[in-house]
Coordinates of C-alpha atoms and ligand atoms in Angstrom, one line a residue:
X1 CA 161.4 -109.3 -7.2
X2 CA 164.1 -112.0 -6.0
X3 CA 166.6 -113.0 -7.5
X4 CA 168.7 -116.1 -6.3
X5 CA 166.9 -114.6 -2.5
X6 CA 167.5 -111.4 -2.3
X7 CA 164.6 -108.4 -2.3
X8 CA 165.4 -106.2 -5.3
X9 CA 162.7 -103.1 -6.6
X10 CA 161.7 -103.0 -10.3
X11 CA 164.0 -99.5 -9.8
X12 CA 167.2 -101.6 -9.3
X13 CA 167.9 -100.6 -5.8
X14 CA 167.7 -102.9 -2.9
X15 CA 165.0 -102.2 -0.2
X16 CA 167.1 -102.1 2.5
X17 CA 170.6 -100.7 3.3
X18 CA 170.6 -97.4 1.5
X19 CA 172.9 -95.0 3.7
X20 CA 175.9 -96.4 5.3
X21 CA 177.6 -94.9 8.3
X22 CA 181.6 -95.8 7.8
X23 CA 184.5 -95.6 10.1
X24 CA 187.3 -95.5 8.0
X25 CA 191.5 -95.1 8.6
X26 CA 191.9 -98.8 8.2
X27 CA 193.0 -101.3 5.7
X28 CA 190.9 -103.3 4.1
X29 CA 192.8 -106.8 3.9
X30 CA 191.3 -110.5 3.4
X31 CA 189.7 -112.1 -0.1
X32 CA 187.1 -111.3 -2.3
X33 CA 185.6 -113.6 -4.7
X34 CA 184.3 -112.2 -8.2
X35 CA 181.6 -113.8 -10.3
X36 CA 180.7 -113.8 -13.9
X37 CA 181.3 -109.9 -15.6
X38 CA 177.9 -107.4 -15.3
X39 CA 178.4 -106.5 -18.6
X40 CA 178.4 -110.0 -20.1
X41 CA 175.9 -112.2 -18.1
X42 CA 173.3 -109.0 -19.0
X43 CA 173.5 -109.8 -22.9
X44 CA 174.4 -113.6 -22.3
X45 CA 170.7 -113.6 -21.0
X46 CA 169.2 -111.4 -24.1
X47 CA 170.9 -113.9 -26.2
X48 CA 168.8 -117.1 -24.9
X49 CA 165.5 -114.8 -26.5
X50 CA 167.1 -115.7 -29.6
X51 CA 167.3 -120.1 -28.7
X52 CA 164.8 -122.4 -29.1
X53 CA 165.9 -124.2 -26.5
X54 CA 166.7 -123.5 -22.8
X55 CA 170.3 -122.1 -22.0
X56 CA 172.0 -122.4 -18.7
X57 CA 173.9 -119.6 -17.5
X58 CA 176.7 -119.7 -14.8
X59 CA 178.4 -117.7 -12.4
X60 CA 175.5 -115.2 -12.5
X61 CA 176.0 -112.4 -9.8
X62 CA 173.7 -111.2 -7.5
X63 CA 173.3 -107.5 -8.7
X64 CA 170.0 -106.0 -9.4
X65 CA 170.7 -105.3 -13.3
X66 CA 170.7 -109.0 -13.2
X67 CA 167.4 -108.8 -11.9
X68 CA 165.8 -106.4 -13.8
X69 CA 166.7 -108.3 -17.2
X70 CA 165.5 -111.5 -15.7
X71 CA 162.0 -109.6 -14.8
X72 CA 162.2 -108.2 -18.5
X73 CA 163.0 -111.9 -20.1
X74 CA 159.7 -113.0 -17.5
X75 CA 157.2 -110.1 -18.9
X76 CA 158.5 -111.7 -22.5
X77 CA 157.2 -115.3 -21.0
X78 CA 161.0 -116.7 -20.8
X79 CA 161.0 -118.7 -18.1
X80 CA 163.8 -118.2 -15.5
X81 CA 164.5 -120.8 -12.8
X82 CA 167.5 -121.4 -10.5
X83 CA 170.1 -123.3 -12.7
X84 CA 171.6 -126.5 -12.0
X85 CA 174.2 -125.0 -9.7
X86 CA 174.3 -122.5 -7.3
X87 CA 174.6 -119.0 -9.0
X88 CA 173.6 -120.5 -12.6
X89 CA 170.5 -119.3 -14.1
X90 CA 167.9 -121.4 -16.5
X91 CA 166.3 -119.9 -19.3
X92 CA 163.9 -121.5 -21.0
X93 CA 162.4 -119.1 -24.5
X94 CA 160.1 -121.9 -25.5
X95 CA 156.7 -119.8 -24.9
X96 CA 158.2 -116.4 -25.7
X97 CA 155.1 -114.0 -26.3
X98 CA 154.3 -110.4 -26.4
X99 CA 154.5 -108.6 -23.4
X100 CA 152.1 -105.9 -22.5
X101 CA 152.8 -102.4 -22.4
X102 CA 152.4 -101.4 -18.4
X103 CA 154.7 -104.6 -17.6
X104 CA 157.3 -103.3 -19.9
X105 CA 157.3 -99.7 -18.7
X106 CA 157.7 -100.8 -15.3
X107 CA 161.3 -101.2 -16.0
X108 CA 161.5 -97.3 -17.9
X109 CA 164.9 -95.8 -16.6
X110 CA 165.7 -98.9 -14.6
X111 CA 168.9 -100.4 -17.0
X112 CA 170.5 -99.9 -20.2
X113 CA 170.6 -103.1 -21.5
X114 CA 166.7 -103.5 -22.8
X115 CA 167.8 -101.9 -26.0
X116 CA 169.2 -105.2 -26.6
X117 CA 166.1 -106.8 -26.2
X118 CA 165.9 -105.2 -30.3
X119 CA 167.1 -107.9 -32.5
X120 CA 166.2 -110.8 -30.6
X121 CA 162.1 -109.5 -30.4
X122 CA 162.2 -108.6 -33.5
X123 CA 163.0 -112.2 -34.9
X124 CA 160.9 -114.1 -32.3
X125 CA 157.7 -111.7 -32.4
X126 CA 158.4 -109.0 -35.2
X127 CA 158.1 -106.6 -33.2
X128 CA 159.3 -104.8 -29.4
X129 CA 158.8 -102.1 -27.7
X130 CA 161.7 -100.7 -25.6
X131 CA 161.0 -98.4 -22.6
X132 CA 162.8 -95.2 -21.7
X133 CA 166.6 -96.4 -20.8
X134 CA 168.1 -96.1 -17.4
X135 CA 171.7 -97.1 -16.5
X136 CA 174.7 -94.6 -14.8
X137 CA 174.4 -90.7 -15.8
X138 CA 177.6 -90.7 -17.0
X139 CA 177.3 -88.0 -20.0
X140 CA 174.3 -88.4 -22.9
X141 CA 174.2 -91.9 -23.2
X142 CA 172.6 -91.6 -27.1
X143 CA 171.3 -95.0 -28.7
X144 CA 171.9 -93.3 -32.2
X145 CA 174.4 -96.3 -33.2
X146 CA 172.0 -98.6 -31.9
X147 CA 169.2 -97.5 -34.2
X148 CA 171.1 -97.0 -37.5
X149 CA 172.3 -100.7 -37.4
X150 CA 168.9 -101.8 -36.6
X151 CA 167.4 -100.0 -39.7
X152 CA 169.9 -101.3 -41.7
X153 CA 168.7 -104.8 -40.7
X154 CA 165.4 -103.9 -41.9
X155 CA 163.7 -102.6 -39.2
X156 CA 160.9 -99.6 -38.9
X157 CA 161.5 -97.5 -36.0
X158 CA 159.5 -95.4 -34.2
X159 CA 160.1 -93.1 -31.1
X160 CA 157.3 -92.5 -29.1
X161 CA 157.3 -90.4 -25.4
X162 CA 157.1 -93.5 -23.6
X163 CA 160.2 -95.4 -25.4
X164 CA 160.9 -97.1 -28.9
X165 CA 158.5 -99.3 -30.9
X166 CA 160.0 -101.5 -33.6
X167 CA 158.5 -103.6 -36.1
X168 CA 160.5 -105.9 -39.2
X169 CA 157.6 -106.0 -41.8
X170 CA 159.6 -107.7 -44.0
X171 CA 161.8 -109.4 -41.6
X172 CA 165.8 -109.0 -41.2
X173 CA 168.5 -108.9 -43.2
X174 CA 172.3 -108.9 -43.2
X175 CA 173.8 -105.5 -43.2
X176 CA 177.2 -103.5 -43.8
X177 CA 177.7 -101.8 -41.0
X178 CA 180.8 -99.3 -39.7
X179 CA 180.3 -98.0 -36.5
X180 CA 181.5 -94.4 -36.2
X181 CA 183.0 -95.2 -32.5
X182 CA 183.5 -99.1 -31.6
X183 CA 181.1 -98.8 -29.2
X184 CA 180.2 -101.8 -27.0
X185 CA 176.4 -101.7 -26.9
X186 CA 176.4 -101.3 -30.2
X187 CA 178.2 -104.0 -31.5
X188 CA 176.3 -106.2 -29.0
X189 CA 173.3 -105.5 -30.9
X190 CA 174.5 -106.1 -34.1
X191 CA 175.8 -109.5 -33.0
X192 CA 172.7 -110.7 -31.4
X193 CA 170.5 -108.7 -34.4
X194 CA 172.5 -110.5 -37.2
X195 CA 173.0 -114.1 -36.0
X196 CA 169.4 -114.6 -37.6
X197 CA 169.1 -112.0 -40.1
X198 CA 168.8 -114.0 -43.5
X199 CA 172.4 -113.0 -45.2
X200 CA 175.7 -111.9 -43.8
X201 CA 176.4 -109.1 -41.6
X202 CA 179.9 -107.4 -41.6
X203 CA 180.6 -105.1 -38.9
X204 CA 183.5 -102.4 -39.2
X205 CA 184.8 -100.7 -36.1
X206 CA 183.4 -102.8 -33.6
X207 CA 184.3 -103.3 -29.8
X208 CA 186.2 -106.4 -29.1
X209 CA 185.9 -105.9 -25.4
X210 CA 186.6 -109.3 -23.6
X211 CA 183.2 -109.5 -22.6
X212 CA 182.0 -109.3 -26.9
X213 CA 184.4 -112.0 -27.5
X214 CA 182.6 -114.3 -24.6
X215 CA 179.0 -112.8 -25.8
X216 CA 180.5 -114.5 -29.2
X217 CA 181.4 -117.4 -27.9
X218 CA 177.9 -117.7 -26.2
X219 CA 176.5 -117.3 -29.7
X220 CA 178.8 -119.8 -31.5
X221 CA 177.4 -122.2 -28.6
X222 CA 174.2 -121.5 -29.9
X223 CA 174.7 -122.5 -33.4
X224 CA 175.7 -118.9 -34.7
X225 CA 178.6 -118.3 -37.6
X226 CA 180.5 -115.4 -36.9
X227 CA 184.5 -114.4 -37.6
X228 CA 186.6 -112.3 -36.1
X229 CA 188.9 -110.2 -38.2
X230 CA 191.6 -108.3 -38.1
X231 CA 191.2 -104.3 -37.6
X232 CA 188.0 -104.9 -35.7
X233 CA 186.0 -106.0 -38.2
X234 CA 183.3 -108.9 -37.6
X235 CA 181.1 -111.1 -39.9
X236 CA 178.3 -112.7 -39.1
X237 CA 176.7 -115.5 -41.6
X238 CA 172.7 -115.6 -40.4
X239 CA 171.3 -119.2 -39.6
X240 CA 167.7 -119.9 -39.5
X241 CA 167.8 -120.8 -36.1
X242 CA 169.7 -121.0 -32.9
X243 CA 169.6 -123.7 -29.9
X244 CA 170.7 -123.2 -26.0
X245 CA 173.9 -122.8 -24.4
X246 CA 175.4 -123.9 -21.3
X247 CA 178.3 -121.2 -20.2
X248 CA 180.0 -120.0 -17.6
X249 CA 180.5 -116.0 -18.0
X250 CA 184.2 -114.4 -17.8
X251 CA 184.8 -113.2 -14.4
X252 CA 184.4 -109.3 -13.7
X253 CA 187.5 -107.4 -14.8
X254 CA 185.6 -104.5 -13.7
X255 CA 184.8 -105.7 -10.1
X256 CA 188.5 -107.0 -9.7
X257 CA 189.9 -104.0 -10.7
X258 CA 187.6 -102.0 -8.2
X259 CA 189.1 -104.0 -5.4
X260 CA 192.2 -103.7 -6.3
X261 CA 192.5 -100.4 -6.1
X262 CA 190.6 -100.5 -2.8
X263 CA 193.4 -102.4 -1.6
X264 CA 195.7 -99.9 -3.0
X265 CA 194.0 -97.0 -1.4
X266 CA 193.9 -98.1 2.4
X267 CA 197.3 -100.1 2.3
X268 CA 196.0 -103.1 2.4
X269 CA 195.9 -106.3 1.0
X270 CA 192.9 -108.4 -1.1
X271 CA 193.3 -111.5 -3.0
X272 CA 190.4 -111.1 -6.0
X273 CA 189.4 -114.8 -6.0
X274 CA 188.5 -115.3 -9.7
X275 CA 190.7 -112.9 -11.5
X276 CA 192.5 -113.7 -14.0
X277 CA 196.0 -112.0 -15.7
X278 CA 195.1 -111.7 -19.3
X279 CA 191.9 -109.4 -19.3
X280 CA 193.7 -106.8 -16.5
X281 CA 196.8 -106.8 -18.4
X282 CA 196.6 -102.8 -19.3
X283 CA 195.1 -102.5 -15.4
X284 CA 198.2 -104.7 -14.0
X285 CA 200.5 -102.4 -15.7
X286 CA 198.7 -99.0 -14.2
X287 CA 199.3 -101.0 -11.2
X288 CA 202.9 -101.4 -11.1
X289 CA 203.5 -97.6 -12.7
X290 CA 201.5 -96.6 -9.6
X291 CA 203.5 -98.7 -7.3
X292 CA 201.1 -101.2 -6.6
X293 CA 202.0 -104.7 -6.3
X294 CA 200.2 -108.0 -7.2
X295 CA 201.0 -111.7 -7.6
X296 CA 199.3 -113.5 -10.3
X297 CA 197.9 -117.0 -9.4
X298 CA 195.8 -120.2 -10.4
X299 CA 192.8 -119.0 -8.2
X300 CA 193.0 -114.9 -8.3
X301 CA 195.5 -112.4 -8.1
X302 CA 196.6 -110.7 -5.3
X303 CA 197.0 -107.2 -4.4
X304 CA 198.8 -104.5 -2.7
X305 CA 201.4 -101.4 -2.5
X306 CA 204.6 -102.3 -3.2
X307 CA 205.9 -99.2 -1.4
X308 CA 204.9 -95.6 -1.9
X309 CA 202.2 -94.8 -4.1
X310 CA 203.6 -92.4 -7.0
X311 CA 201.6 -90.0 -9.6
X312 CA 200.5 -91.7 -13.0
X313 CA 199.3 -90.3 -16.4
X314 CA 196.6 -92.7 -17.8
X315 CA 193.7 -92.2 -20.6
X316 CA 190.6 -94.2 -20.9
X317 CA 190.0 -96.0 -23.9
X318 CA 188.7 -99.1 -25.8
X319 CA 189.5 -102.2 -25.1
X320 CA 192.4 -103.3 -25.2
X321 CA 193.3 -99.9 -23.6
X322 CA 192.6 -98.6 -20.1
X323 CA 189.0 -99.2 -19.6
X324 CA 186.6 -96.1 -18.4
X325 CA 185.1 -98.2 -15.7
X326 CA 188.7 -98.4 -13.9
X327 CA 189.4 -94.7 -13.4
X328 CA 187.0 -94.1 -10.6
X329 CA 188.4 -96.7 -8.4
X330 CA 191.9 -95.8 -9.1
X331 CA 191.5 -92.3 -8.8
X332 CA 190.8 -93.0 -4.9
X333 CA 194.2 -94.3 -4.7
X334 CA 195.5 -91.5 -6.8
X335 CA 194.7 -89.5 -3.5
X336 CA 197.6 -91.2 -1.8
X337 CA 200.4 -91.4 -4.5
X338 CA 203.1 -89.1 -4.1
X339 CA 203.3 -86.1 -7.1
X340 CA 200.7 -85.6 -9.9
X341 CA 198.5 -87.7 -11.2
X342 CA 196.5 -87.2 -14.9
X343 CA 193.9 -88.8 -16.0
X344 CA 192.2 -88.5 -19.2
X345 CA 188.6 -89.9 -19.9
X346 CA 187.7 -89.9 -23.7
X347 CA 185.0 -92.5 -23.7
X348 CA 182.1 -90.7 -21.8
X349 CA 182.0 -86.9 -21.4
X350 CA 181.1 -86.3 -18.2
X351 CA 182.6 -89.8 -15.8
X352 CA 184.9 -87.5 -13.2
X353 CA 181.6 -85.9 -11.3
X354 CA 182.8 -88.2 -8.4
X355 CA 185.5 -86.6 -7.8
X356 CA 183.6 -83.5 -5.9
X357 CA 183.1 -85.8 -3.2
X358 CA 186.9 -87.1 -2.9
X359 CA 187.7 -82.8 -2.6
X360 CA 185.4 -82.8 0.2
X361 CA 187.1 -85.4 1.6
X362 CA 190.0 -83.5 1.1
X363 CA 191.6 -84.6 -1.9
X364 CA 193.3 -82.0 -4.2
X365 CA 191.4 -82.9 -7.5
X366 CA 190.5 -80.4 -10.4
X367 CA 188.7 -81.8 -13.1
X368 CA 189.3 -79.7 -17.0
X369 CA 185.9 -80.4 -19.0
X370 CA 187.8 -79.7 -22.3
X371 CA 190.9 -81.6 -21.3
X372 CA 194.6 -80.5 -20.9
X373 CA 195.4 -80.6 -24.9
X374 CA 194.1 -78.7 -27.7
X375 CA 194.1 -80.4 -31.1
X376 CA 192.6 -83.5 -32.6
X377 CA 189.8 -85.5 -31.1
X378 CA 189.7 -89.3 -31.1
X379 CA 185.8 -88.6 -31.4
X380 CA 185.4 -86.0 -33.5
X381 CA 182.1 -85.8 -32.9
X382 CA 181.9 -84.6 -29.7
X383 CA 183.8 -83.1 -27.4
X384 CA 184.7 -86.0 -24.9
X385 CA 188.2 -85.9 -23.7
X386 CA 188.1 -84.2 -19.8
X387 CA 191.0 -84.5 -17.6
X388 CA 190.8 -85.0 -13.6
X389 CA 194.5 -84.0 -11.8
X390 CA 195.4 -85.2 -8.9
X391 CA 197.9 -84.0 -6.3
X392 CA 198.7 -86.1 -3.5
X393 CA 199.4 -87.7 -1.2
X394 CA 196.4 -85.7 0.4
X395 CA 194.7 -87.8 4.2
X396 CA 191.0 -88.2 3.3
X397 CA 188.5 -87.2 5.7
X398 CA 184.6 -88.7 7.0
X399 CA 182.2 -86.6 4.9
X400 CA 178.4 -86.6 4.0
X401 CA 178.4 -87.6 0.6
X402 CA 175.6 -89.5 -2.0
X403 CA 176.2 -91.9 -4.4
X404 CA 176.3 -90.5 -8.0
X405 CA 176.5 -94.2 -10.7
X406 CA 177.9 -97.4 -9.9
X407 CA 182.0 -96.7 -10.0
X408 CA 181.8 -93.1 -9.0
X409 CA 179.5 -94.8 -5.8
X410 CA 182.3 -97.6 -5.2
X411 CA 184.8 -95.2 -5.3
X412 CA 183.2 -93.3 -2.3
X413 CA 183.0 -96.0 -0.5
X414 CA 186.5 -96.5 -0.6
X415 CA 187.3 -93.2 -0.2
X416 CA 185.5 -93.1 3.2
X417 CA 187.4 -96.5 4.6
X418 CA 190.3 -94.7 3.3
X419 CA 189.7 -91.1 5.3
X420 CA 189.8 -90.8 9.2
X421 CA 186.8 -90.5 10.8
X422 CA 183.4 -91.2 10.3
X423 CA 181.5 -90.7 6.9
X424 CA 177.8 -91.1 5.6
X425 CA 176.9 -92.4 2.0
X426 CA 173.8 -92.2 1.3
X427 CA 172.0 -93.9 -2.2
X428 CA 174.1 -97.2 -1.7
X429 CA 171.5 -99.0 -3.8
X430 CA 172.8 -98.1 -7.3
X431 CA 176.4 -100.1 -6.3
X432 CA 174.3 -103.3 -5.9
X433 CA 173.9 -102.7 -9.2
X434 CA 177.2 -103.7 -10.4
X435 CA 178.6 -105.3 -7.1
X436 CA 177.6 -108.4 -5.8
X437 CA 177.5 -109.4 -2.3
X438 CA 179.1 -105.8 -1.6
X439 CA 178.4 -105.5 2.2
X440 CA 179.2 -108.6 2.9
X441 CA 182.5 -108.4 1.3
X442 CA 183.4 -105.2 2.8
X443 CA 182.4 -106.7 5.8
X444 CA 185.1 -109.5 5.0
X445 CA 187.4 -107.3 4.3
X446 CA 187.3 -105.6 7.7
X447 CA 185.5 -102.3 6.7
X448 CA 184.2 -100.6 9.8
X449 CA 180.7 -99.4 8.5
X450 CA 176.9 -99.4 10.1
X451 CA 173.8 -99.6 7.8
X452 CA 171.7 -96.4 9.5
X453 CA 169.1 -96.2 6.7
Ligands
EPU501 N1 177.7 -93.9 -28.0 C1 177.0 -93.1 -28.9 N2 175.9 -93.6 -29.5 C2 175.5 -94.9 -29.3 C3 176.2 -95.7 -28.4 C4 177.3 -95.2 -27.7 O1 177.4 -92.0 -29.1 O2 174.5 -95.3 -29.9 C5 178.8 -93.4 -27.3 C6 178.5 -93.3 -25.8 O3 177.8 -92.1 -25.4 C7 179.9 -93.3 -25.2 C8 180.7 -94.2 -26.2 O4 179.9 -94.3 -27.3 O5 180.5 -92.0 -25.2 C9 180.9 -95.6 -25.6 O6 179.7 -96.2 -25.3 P1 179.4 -97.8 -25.3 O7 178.3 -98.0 -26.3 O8 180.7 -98.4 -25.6 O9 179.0 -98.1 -23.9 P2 177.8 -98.9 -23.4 O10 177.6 -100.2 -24.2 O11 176.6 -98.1 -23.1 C10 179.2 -100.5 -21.8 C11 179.2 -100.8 -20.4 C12 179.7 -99.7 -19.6 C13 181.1 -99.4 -20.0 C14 181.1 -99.1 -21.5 C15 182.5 -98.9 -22.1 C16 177.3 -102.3 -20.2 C17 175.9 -102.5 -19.6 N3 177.8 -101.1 -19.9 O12 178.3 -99.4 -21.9 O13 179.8 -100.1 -18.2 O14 181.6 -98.2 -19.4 O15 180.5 -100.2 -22.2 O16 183.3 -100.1 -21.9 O17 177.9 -103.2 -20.7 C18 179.6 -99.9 -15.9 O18 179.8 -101.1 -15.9 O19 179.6 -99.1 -14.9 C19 179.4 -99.2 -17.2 C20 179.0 -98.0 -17.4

């Protein structure tokens, strides 16, 4: 599978360049340029299923959960061709069919984001099948939200070994929904579920990440009625049906935050080409309580220490609060701050298994699976606050270590061009996931690395 020329595996992975052999002890300094957000341009292409027209889509990156949606959207008989610049997808939903089971499974455990392929199936075809999920083990990963909201639209679900099978017998409807966590995925699939349901939709508790509100914009381009609300609540009036869009995705908050830290961690200095101030706000402040430094321009921000690094407290949480994604990076360069660090992770229950490989680096981490604090839980439902401290500043050293997920995999990466000495990482595949361009950039960037594998 290619996408805009590189050699990806229906797996996700990359065929070549799986272990890394990395000299570290130096600073990574230079600029990085980051493209449309992972976690929009994923759905942005889900919602084009749902035009009847072609939809151009820009700033695509060239990560290989790009590529397995595009494969998906292809076994679905969208056609996907180079846009009409370079990075910009066309997709064109005009001859939108059934696909046949062994195509679909061929993508089993390969991404999240086919359980979005839900709504938008179910309107075209009345019907989908969605194959076992993949994506980052990051804790249990349920689709429980996702499935409630889709019954309420109407639909008949059935679980089968293989994956899901839905059918709308009677087609979809508007719903009241109220999310018991505002959970991103979840409120993606409502959005691109009710945009066609006959009725209105109104969502209570839903995610209003940056990338939902540019998924909703992509929608509104589309012909789609929805409002915003206060106290996360969204409605959605169905239309009968949708055209094309032409957009250019928000840049990566999650990528420019990665190199940031990265920059923090060696001592160095990156300018994120493409970054932009108002979606890192709660990150830019971490930033200076760390002792981090940045200047905010037209083109990108720019970053680096400002002096010594010093201990922070900081807990995950919705937007617009400090997002889960963000911890893994920082906590690299929470191995160099001066005092205690505290970090609390309360959106998924088991994100700090990273950190074994930063203590055999040398880093003085312990991670509390119940957390620090008895009482209360923001999720009462389960048990999902941990706590990761940190004492530092701690010198890293080279290690053999193997990617775990996507952050927790950048984050070793960093954490071996921040140690002395020579390190291995193996399984770099899963961070082409997520990272576009991510040898090359490190390359720019004067890491010190061979690919041995
Ligand atoms: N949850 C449920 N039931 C559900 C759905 C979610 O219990 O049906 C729980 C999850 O287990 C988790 C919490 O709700 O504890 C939040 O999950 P959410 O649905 O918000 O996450 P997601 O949509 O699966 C997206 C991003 C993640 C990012 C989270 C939080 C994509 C493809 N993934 O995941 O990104 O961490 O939102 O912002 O958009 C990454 O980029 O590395 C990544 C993991």
């Amino acid at each position: 599978m290619t996408l805009l020329g590189e050699t990806i595996s229906t797996n996700g992975a990359k065929q070549e360049g799986e272990i890394l052999s990395i000299r570290g002890g130096q600073p990574l300094s230079g600029t990085v340029e980051v493209k449309g957000a992972k976690n929009l341009v994923t759905k942005a292409m889900v919602a084009a299923l749902l035009g009847e027209e072609p939809s151009v889509l820009r700033d695509v990156p060239d990560i290989s959960d790009v590529a397995v949606v595009r494969s998906l959207l292809e076994v679905h008989g969208v056609r996907v061709d180079e846009g009409p610049e370079r990075g910009s997808l066309r997709l064109d939903p005009q001859d939108v069919e059934s696909a046949h089971f062994e195509e679909i499974d061929a993508h089993a455990g390969a991404s999240r984001i086919p359980i979005l392929f839900c709504g938008p199936l179910l309107h075209r075809l009345g019907q989908a099948f969605i194959p076992d999920l993949g994506g980052c083990r990051i804790g249990d990963r349920p689709i429980d939200f996702h499935l409630d909201a889709l019954r309420k639209f109407g639909a008949v679900v059935e679980k089968q070994p293989s994956g899901i099978r839905l059918s709308a017998p009677r087609g979809l409807h508007g719903a009241n929904i109220h999310l018991p966590y505002p959970s991103v995925g979840a409120t993606e699939q409502v959005l691109l579920t009710a945009v066609r349901a006959a009725g209105t939709t109104e969502l209570r508790n839903a995610a209003i990440e940056p990338e939902i509100m540019d998924l909703i914009a992509v929608l509104q381009k589309m012909g789609a009625i929805i409002s915003y609300e206060p106290n996360r609540v969204i409605l959605i009036e169905g239309v009968d049906s949708l055209r094309g869009y032409d957009h250019r995705a928000i840049f990566d908050r999650n990528e420019a935050a990665s190199w940031a830290a990265a920059a923090l961690a060696t001592d160095g200095e990156i300018f994120v080409g493409g970054a932009k101030q108002q979606e890192m706000l709660t990150f830019l402040n971490v930033v200076r309580k760390v002792g981090g430094d940045f200047d905010i321009r037209e083109d990108g921000i720019l970053f680096r220490r400002g002096g010594e690094l010093r201990g922070v407290t900081v807990e995950t949480d919705v937007h617009p609060g400090f997002m889960t994604d963000w911890q893994q990076p920082l906590i690299v360069a929470l191995t160099q701050a001066h005092g205690r660090s505290v970090v609390h992770e309360t959106v998924y229950e088991n994100r700090f298994g990273f950190t074994q490989a930063l203590v055999k680096m040398g880093a003085q981490i312990s991670v509390y699976p119940n957390g620090l604090q008895e009482g209360p839980r923001r999720v009462p439902r389960r048990s999902l606050e941990q706590a990761a401290v940190i004492d530092g500043p701690t010198p890293l050293h080279g290690a053999d270590i193997t990617v775990p997920d996507l952050r927790g995999g950048y984050s070793h990466v960093i954490a071996a061009l921040t140690a002395e000495g020579e390190s291995v990482v193996r399984n770099i595949g899963i961070i082409r996931r997520g990272y576009a361009d991510f040898l090359d950039k490190l390359s720019a960037l004067g890491a010190d690395f061979d690919v041995i594998g």
